[in-house]
mmCIF file of C-alpha atoms in Angstrom:
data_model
loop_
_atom_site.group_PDB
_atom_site.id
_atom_site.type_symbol
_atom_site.label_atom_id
_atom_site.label_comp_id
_atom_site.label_asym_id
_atom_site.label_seq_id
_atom_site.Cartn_x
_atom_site.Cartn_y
_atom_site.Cartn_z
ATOM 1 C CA UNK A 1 4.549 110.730 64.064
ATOM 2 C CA UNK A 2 4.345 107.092 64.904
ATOM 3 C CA UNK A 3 6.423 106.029 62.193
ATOM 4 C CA UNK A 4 8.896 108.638 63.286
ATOM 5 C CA UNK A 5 8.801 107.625 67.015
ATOM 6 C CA UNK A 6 9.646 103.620 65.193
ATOM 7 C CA UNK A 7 12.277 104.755 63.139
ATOM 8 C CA UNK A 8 14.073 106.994 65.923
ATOM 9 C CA UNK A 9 13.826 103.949 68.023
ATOM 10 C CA UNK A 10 15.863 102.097 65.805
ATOM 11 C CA UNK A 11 18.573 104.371 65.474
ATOM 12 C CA UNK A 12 18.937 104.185 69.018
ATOM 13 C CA UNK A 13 18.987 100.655 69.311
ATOM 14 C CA UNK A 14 21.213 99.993 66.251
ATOM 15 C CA UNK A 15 23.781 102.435 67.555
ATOM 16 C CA UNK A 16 23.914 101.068 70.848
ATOM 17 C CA UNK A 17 24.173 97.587 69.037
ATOM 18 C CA UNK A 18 27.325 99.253 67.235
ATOM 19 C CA UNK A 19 28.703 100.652 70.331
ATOM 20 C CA UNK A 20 28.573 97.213 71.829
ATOM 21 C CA UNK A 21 30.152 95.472 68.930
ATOM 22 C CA UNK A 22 32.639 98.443 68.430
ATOM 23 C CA UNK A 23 33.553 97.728 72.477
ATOM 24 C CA UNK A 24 33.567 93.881 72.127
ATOM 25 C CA UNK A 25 36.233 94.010 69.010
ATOM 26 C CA UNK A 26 38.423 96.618 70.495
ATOM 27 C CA UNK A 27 38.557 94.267 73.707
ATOM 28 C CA UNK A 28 39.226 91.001 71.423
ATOM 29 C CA UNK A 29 42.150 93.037 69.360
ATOM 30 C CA UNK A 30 43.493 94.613 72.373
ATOM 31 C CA UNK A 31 44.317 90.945 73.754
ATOM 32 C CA UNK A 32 45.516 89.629 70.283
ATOM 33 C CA UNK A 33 47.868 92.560 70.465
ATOM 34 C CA UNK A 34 49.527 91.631 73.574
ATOM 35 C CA UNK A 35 49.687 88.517 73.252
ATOM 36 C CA UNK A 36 51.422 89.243 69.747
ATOM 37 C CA UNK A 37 53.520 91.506 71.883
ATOM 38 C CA UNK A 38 54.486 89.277 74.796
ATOM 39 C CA UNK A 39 55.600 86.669 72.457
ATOM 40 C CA UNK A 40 57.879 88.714 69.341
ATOM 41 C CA UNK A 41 59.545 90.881 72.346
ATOM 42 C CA UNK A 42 59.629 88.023 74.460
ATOM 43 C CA UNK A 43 58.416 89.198 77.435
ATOM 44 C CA UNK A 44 58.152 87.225 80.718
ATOM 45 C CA UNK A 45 54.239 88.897 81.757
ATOM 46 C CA UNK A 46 51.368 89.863 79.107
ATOM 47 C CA UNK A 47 51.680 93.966 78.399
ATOM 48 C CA UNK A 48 49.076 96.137 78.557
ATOM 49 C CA UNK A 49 47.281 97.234 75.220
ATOM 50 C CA UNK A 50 45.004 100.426 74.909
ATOM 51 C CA UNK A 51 43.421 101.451 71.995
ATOM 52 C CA UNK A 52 42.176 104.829 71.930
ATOM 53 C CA UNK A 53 39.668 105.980 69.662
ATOM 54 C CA UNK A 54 36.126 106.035 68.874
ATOM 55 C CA UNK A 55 34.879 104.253 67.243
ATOM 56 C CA UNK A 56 37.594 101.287 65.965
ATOM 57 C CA UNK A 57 35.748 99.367 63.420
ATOM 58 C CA UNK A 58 36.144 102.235 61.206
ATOM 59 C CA UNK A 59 39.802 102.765 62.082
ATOM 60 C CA UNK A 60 40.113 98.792 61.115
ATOM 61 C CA UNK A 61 38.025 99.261 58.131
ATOM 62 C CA UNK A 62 40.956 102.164 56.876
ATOM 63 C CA UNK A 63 44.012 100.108 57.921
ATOM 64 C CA UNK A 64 45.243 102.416 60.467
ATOM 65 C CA UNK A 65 44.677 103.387 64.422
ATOM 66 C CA UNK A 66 45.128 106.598 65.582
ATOM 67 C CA UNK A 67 46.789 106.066 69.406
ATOM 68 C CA UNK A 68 48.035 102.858 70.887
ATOM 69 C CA UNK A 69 48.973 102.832 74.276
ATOM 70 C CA UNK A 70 51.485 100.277 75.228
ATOM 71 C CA UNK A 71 52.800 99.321 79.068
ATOM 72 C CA UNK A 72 55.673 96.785 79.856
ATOM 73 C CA UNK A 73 56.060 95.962 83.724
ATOM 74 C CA UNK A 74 59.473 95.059 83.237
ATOM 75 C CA UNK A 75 61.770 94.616 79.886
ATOM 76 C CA UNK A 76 65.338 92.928 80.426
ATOM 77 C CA UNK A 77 67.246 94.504 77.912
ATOM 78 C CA UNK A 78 70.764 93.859 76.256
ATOM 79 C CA UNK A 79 73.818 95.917 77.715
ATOM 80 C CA UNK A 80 75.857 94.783 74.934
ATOM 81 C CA UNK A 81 78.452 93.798 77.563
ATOM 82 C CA UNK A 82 79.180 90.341 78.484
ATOM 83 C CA UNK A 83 75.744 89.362 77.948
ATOM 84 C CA UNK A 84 74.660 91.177 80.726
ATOM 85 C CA UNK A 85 71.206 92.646 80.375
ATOM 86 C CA UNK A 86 69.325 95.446 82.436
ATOM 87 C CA UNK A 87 65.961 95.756 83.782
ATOM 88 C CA UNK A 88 63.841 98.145 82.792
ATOM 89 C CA UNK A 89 60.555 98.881 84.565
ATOM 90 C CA UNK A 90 57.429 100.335 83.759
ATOM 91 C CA UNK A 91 58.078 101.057 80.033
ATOM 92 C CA UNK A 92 54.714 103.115 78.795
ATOM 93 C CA UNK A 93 54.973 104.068 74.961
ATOM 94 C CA UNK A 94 52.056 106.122 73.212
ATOM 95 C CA UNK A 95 52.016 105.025 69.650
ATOM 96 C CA UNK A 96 50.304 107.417 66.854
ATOM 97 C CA UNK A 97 49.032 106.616 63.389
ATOM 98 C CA UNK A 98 49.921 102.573 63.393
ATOM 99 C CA UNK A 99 49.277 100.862 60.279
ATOM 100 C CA UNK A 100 49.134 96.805 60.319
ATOM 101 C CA UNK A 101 48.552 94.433 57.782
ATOM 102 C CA UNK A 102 46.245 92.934 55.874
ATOM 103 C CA UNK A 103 46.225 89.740 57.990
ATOM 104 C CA UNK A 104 47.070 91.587 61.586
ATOM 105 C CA UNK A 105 50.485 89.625 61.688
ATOM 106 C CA UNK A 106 52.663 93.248 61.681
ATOM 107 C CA UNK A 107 52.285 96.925 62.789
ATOM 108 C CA UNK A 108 54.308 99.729 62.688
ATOM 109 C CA UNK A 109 53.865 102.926 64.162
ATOM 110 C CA UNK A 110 54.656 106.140 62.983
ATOM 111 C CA UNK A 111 56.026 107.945 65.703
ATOM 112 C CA UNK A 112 56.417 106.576 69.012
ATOM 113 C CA UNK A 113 57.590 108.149 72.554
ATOM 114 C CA UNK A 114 57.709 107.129 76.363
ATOM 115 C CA UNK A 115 58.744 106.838 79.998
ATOM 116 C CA UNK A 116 60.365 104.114 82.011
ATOM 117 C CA UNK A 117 62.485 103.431 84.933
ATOM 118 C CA UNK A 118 66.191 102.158 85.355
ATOM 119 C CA UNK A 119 66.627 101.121 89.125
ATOM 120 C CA UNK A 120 69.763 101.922 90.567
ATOM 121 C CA UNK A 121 70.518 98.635 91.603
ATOM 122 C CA UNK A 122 69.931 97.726 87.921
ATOM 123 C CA UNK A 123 72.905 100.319 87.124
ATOM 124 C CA UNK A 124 74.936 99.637 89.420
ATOM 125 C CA UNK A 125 74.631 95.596 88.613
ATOM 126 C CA UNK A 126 75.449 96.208 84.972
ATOM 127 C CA UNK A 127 78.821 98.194 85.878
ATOM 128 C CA UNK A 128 79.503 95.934 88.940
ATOM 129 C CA UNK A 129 83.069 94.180 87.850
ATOM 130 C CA UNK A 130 84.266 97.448 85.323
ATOM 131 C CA UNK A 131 86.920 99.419 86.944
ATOM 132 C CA UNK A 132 86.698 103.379 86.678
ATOM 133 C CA UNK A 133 89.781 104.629 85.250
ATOM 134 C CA UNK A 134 91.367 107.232 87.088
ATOM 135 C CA UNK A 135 94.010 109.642 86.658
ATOM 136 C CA UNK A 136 97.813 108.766 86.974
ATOM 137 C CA UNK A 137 96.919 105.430 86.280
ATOM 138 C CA UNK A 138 95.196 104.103 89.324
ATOM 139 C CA UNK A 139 91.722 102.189 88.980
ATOM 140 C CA UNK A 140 88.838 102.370 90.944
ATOM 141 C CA UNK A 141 85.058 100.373 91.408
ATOM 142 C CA UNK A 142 81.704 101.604 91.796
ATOM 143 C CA UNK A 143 80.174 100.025 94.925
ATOM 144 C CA UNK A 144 77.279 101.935 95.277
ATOM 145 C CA UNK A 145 74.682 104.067 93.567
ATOM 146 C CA UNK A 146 72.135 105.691 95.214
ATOM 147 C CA UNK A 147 69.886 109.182 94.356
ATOM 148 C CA UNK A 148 72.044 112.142 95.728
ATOM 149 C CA UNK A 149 68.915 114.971 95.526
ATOM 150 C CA UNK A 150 68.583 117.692 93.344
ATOM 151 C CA UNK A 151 68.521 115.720 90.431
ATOM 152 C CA UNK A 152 72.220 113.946 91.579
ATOM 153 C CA UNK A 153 73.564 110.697 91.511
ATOM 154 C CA UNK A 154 75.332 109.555 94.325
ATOM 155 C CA UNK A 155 77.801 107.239 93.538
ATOM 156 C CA UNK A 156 80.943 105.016 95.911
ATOM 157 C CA UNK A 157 83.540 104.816 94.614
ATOM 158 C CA UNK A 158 86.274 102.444 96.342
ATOM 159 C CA UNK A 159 90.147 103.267 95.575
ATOM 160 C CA UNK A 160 92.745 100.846 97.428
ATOM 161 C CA UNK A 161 90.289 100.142 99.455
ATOM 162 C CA UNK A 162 88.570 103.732 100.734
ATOM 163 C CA UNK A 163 85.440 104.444 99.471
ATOM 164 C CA UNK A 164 85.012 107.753 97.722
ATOM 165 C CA UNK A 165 81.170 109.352 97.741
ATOM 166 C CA UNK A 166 81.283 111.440 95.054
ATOM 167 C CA UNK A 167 77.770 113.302 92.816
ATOM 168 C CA UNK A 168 77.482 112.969 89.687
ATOM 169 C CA UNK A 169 75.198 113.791 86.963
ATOM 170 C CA UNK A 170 73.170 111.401 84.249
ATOM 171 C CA UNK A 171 73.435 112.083 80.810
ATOM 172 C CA UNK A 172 72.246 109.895 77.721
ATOM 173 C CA UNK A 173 74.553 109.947 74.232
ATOM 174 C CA UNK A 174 72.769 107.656 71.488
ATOM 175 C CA UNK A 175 72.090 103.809 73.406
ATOM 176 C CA UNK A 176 74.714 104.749 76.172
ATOM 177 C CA UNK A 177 73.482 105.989 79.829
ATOM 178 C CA UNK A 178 76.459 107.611 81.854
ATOM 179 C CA UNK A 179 76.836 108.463 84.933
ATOM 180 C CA UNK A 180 79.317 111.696 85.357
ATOM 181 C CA UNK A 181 81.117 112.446 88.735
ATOM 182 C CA UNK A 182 81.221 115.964 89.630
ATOM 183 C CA UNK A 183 84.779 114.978 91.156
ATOM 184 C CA UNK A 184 86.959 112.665 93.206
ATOM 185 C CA UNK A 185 88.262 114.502 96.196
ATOM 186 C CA UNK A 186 91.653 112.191 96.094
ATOM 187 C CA UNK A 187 92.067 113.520 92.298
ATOM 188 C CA UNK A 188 91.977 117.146 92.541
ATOM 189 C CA UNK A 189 87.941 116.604 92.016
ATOM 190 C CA UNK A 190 88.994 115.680 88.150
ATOM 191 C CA UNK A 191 85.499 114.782 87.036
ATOM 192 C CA UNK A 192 85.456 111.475 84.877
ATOM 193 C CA UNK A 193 82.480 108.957 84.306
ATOM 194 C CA UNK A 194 82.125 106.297 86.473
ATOM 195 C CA UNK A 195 78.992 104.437 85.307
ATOM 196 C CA UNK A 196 78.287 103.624 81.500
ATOM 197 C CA UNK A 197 75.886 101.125 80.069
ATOM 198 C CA UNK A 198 74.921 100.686 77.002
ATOM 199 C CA UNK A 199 70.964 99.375 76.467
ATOM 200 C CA UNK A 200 70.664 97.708 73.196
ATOM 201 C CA UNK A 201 67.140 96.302 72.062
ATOM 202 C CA UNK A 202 64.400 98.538 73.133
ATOM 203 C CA UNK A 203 61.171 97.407 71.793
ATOM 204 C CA UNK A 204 59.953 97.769 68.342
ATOM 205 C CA UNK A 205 63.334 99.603 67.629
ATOM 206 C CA UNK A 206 62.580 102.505 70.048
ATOM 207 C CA UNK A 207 65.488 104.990 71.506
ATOM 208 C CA UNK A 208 66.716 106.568 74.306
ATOM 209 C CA UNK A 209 66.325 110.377 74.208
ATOM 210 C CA UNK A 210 66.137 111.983 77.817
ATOM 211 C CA UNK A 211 67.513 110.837 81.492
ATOM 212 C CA UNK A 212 67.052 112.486 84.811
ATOM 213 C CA UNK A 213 67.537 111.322 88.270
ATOM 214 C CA UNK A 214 65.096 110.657 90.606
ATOM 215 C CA UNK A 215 64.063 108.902 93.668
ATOM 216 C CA UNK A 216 63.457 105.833 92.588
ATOM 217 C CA UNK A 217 65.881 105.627 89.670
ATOM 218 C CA UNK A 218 66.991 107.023 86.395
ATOM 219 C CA UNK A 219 64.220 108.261 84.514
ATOM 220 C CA UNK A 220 64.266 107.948 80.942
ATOM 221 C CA UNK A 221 62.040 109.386 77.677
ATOM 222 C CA UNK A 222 62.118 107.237 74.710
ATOM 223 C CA UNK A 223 60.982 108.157 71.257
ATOM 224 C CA UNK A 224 60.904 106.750 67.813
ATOM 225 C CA UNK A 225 59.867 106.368 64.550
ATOM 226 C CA UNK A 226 58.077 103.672 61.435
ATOM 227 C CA UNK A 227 58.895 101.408 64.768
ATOM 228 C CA UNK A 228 57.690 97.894 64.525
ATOM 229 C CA UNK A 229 55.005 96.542 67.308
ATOM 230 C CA UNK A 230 54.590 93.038 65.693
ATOM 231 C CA UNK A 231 55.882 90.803 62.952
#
Protein backbone atom coordinates (compact mmCIF):
# COMPACT_ATOMS: atom_id res chain seq x y z
CA UNK A 1 0.00 0.00 0.00
CA UNK A 2 2.83 2.32 0.76
CA UNK A 3 4.50 1.80 -2.37
CA UNK A 4 1.20 2.46 -4.04
CA UNK A 5 0.45 5.67 -2.02
CA UNK A 6 4.55 6.69 -3.51
CA UNK A 7 3.90 5.83 -6.86
CA UNK A 8 0.32 7.61 -7.08
CA UNK A 9 2.09 10.54 -5.67
CA UNK A 10 4.24 10.76 -8.47
CA UNK A 11 1.81 10.65 -11.07
CA UNK A 12 0.32 13.52 -9.57
CA UNK A 13 3.24 15.50 -9.31
CA UNK A 14 4.69 14.60 -12.76
CA UNK A 15 1.42 15.54 -14.40
CA UNK A 16 1.12 18.70 -12.78
CA UNK A 17 4.89 19.20 -13.78
CA UNK A 18 3.55 18.51 -17.48
CA UNK A 19 0.65 20.74 -17.14
CA UNK A 20 3.01 23.48 -16.12
CA UNK A 21 5.46 22.93 -18.88
CA UNK A 22 2.55 22.24 -21.40
CA UNK A 23 1.17 26.00 -20.10
CA UNK A 24 4.67 27.64 -20.12
CA UNK A 25 5.35 26.51 -24.01
CA UNK A 26 1.94 27.33 -25.24
CA UNK A 27 2.53 30.92 -23.62
CA UNK A 28 6.24 31.16 -25.23
CA UNK A 29 4.74 29.98 -28.88
CA UNK A 30 1.74 32.04 -28.56
CA UNK A 31 4.13 35.25 -28.41
CA UNK A 32 6.55 33.89 -31.15
CA UNK A 33 3.40 33.67 -33.21
CA UNK A 34 2.46 37.18 -33.01
CA UNK A 35 5.28 38.56 -33.18
CA UNK A 36 5.82 36.41 -36.49
CA UNK A 37 2.44 37.84 -37.30
CA UNK A 38 2.88 41.53 -36.55
CA UNK A 39 5.93 41.61 -38.59
CA UNK A 40 5.04 39.35 -42.22
CA UNK A 41 1.45 41.27 -42.21
CA UNK A 42 2.98 44.28 -41.09
CA UNK A 43 0.91 45.33 -38.58
CA UNK A 44 1.22 48.60 -36.60
CA UNK A 45 0.17 46.74 -32.77
CA UNK A 46 1.14 42.98 -31.70
CA UNK A 47 -2.18 40.58 -32.50
CA UNK A 48 -3.56 38.43 -30.27
CA UNK A 49 -2.64 34.60 -30.48
CA UNK A 50 -4.77 31.74 -28.81
CA UNK A 51 -4.02 28.36 -28.98
CA UNK A 52 -6.65 26.07 -28.08
CA UNK A 53 -6.09 22.67 -27.13
CA UNK A 54 -5.01 20.43 -24.49
CA UNK A 55 -2.47 19.53 -24.18
CA UNK A 56 0.08 21.30 -27.04
CA UNK A 57 3.28 19.52 -26.67
CA UNK A 58 1.69 16.66 -28.25
CA UNK A 59 0.03 18.73 -30.97
CA UNK A 60 3.84 20.12 -31.57
CA UNK A 61 5.22 16.73 -31.31
CA UNK A 62 2.61 15.72 -34.59
CA UNK A 63 3.26 18.91 -36.60
CA UNK A 64 -0.15 20.22 -36.46
CA UNK A 65 -2.62 22.40 -34.00
CA UNK A 66 -6.02 21.88 -33.93
CA UNK A 67 -7.62 25.72 -33.39
CA UNK A 68 -5.77 28.97 -33.57
CA UNK A 69 -7.46 31.92 -32.65
CA UNK A 70 -6.21 35.04 -34.21
CA UNK A 71 -7.37 38.95 -33.35
CA UNK A 72 -6.15 42.11 -35.31
CA UNK A 73 -7.24 45.54 -33.64
CA UNK A 74 -6.99 47.20 -36.78
CA UNK A 75 -5.62 46.01 -40.44
CA UNK A 76 -5.18 48.89 -43.16
CA UNK A 77 -5.86 47.14 -46.15
CA UNK A 78 -5.34 47.86 -49.99
CA UNK A 79 -8.45 49.33 -51.96
CA UNK A 80 -6.68 48.78 -55.08
CA UNK A 81 -7.56 52.40 -55.93
CA UNK A 82 -5.13 55.12 -55.94
CA UNK A 83 -3.28 53.62 -53.22
CA UNK A 84 -5.85 54.27 -50.95
CA UNK A 85 -6.21 51.70 -48.22
CA UNK A 86 -9.14 50.97 -45.67
CA UNK A 87 -9.27 50.26 -42.11
CA UNK A 88 -10.44 47.37 -40.89
CA UNK A 89 -11.14 46.80 -37.19
CA UNK A 90 -11.36 44.04 -34.98
CA UNK A 91 -10.47 41.24 -37.46
CA UNK A 92 -10.97 37.76 -35.29
CA UNK A 93 -10.16 34.58 -37.51
CA UNK A 94 -10.52 30.93 -35.98
CA UNK A 95 -7.98 28.83 -37.71
CA UNK A 96 -8.44 24.80 -37.76
CA UNK A 97 -5.93 22.05 -38.40
CA UNK A 98 -2.61 24.46 -39.00
CA UNK A 99 0.40 22.71 -39.96
CA UNK A 100 3.93 24.67 -39.64
CA UNK A 101 7.25 23.71 -40.33
CA UNK A 102 9.91 21.97 -39.26
CA UNK A 103 11.75 25.10 -38.03
CA UNK A 104 8.36 27.23 -37.00
CA UNK A 105 9.27 29.85 -39.80
CA UNK A 106 5.64 29.06 -41.83
CA UNK A 107 2.04 27.89 -41.10
CA UNK A 108 -0.80 27.36 -43.01
CA UNK A 109 -4.13 26.67 -42.01
CA UNK A 110 -6.57 24.58 -43.42
CA UNK A 111 -9.65 26.33 -43.29
CA UNK A 112 -10.01 29.62 -41.88
CA UNK A 113 -13.21 32.00 -41.15
CA UNK A 114 -14.04 35.37 -39.27
CA UNK A 115 -15.63 38.67 -38.30
CA UNK A 116 -14.51 42.24 -38.55
CA UNK A 117 -15.68 45.71 -38.86
CA UNK A 118 -15.58 48.36 -41.77
CA UNK A 119 -16.44 51.85 -40.18
CA UNK A 120 -18.47 53.97 -42.18
CA UNK A 121 -16.24 56.70 -42.16
CA UNK A 122 -13.69 54.17 -43.49
CA UNK A 123 -16.24 53.67 -46.56
CA UNK A 124 -17.12 56.64 -47.11
CA UNK A 125 -13.18 57.90 -47.09
CA UNK A 126 -12.28 55.29 -49.67
CA UNK A 127 -15.15 56.53 -52.19
CA UNK A 128 -14.69 60.22 -51.13
CA UNK A 129 -13.47 61.92 -54.67
CA UNK A 130 -15.45 59.00 -57.13
CA UNK A 131 -18.47 60.45 -58.66
CA UNK A 132 -21.74 58.19 -58.78
CA UNK A 133 -22.88 57.95 -62.21
CA UNK A 134 -26.30 58.75 -62.74
CA UNK A 135 -28.79 58.46 -65.33
CA UNK A 136 -29.00 60.88 -68.40
CA UNK A 137 -25.60 61.60 -67.85
CA UNK A 138 -25.42 63.71 -64.76
CA UNK A 139 -22.84 62.80 -61.87
CA UNK A 140 -23.23 62.83 -58.40
CA UNK A 141 -20.87 62.41 -54.83
CA UNK A 142 -21.37 60.54 -51.80
CA UNK A 143 -21.05 62.92 -48.83
CA UNK A 144 -22.23 60.90 -46.24
CA UNK A 145 -22.75 57.39 -44.97
CA UNK A 146 -24.33 56.63 -42.01
CA UNK A 147 -26.49 53.24 -40.66
CA UNK A 148 -30.14 53.79 -41.94
CA UNK A 149 -31.82 50.80 -39.47
CA UNK A 150 -33.14 47.69 -40.41
CA UNK A 151 -30.12 46.49 -41.76
CA UNK A 152 -29.91 49.92 -44.28
CA UNK A 153 -27.35 52.09 -45.33
CA UNK A 154 -28.00 55.54 -45.37
CA UNK A 155 -26.18 57.24 -47.80
CA UNK A 156 -25.99 61.54 -49.19
CA UNK A 157 -25.81 61.88 -52.08
CA UNK A 158 -25.12 65.59 -53.45
CA UNK A 159 -26.35 66.40 -57.20
CA UNK A 160 -25.64 70.16 -58.39
CA UNK A 161 -25.39 70.87 -55.22
CA UNK A 162 -28.70 69.25 -53.24
CA UNK A 163 -28.07 66.52 -51.22
CA UNK A 164 -30.07 63.40 -51.88
CA UNK A 165 -30.62 60.86 -48.64
CA UNK A 166 -31.27 57.90 -50.19
CA UNK A 167 -31.12 53.71 -48.39
CA UNK A 168 -29.38 51.43 -49.72
CA UNK A 169 -28.38 47.96 -49.18
CA UNK A 170 -24.65 46.21 -48.72
CA UNK A 171 -23.78 43.46 -50.73
CA UNK A 172 -20.25 41.71 -51.19
CA UNK A 173 -19.25 40.17 -54.95
CA UNK A 174 -15.65 38.46 -54.72
CA UNK A 175 -13.01 41.46 -53.00
CA UNK A 176 -15.63 44.24 -53.89
CA UNK A 177 -18.06 45.76 -51.02
CA UNK A 178 -21.02 47.83 -52.61
CA UNK A 179 -23.21 49.85 -51.40
CA UNK A 180 -26.76 49.71 -53.45
CA UNK A 181 -29.30 52.66 -53.31
CA UNK A 182 -32.78 51.64 -53.09
CA UNK A 183 -33.38 54.89 -55.33
CA UNK A 184 -32.76 58.55 -56.06
CA UNK A 185 -35.97 60.45 -55.74
CA UNK A 186 -34.67 63.08 -58.61
CA UNK A 187 -34.23 59.81 -60.95
CA UNK A 188 -37.47 58.16 -60.90
CA UNK A 189 -35.87 56.18 -57.68
CA UNK A 190 -33.59 54.27 -60.52
CA UNK A 191 -31.54 52.28 -58.04
CA UNK A 192 -27.70 52.30 -58.97
CA UNK A 193 -24.61 51.75 -56.59
CA UNK A 194 -23.18 54.49 -55.07
CA UNK A 195 -20.36 53.11 -52.89
CA UNK A 196 -17.81 50.38 -54.19
CA UNK A 197 -14.47 49.45 -52.75
CA UNK A 198 -12.52 46.96 -53.47
CA UNK A 199 -10.27 45.38 -50.29
CA UNK A 200 -7.30 43.66 -51.62
CA UNK A 201 -4.80 41.89 -49.11
CA UNK A 202 -6.62 40.31 -46.31
CA UNK A 203 -4.33 38.39 -44.17
CA UNK A 204 -2.85 35.10 -44.89
CA UNK A 205 -4.87 35.23 -48.24
CA UNK A 206 -8.30 35.24 -46.48
CA UNK A 207 -11.74 36.43 -48.34
CA UNK A 208 -14.62 38.28 -48.04
CA UNK A 209 -17.80 36.15 -47.91
CA UNK A 210 -20.76 37.93 -45.98
CA UNK A 211 -21.70 41.84 -45.24
CA UNK A 212 -24.50 43.26 -43.22
CA UNK A 213 -25.13 46.61 -41.83
CA UNK A 214 -25.05 47.54 -38.51
CA UNK A 215 -24.65 50.18 -35.99
CA UNK A 216 -21.38 50.62 -35.89
CA UNK A 217 -20.44 49.69 -39.45
CA UNK A 218 -20.44 47.10 -42.14
CA UNK A 219 -20.07 43.82 -40.76
CA UNK A 220 -18.23 41.36 -42.61
CA UNK A 221 -17.54 37.22 -42.42
CA UNK A 222 -14.37 36.13 -43.91
CA UNK A 223 -13.39 32.60 -44.73
CA UNK A 224 -10.62 30.72 -46.36
CA UNK A 225 -8.61 28.03 -47.11
CA UNK A 226 -4.50 26.23 -47.05
CA UNK A 227 -4.19 30.19 -45.96
CA UNK A 228 -0.76 31.19 -44.90
CA UNK A 229 -0.23 32.67 -41.12
CA UNK A 230 3.62 33.01 -41.43
CA UNK A 231 6.49 32.69 -43.85
Amino acid sequence: MRALRIILILVVILGGLFVIADRVAVHFAEGEAADKLRTTENLASTPDVNIKGFPFLTQVAGGSLDDVEVGIKDYQAATGTNGRTIRIDDLEADMKSVDFSGDYSSATAAEASGTATIAYDQLLSAVKDDPVVLPLGATGKVTGLSYGGNGKVRATVVVAGVPLPVLGTVTVKGDTVKVHADGLPKFGNQALDVSEVKIDQLPGGIKLDKVQAAKDGVEISVKGSNVRLAG
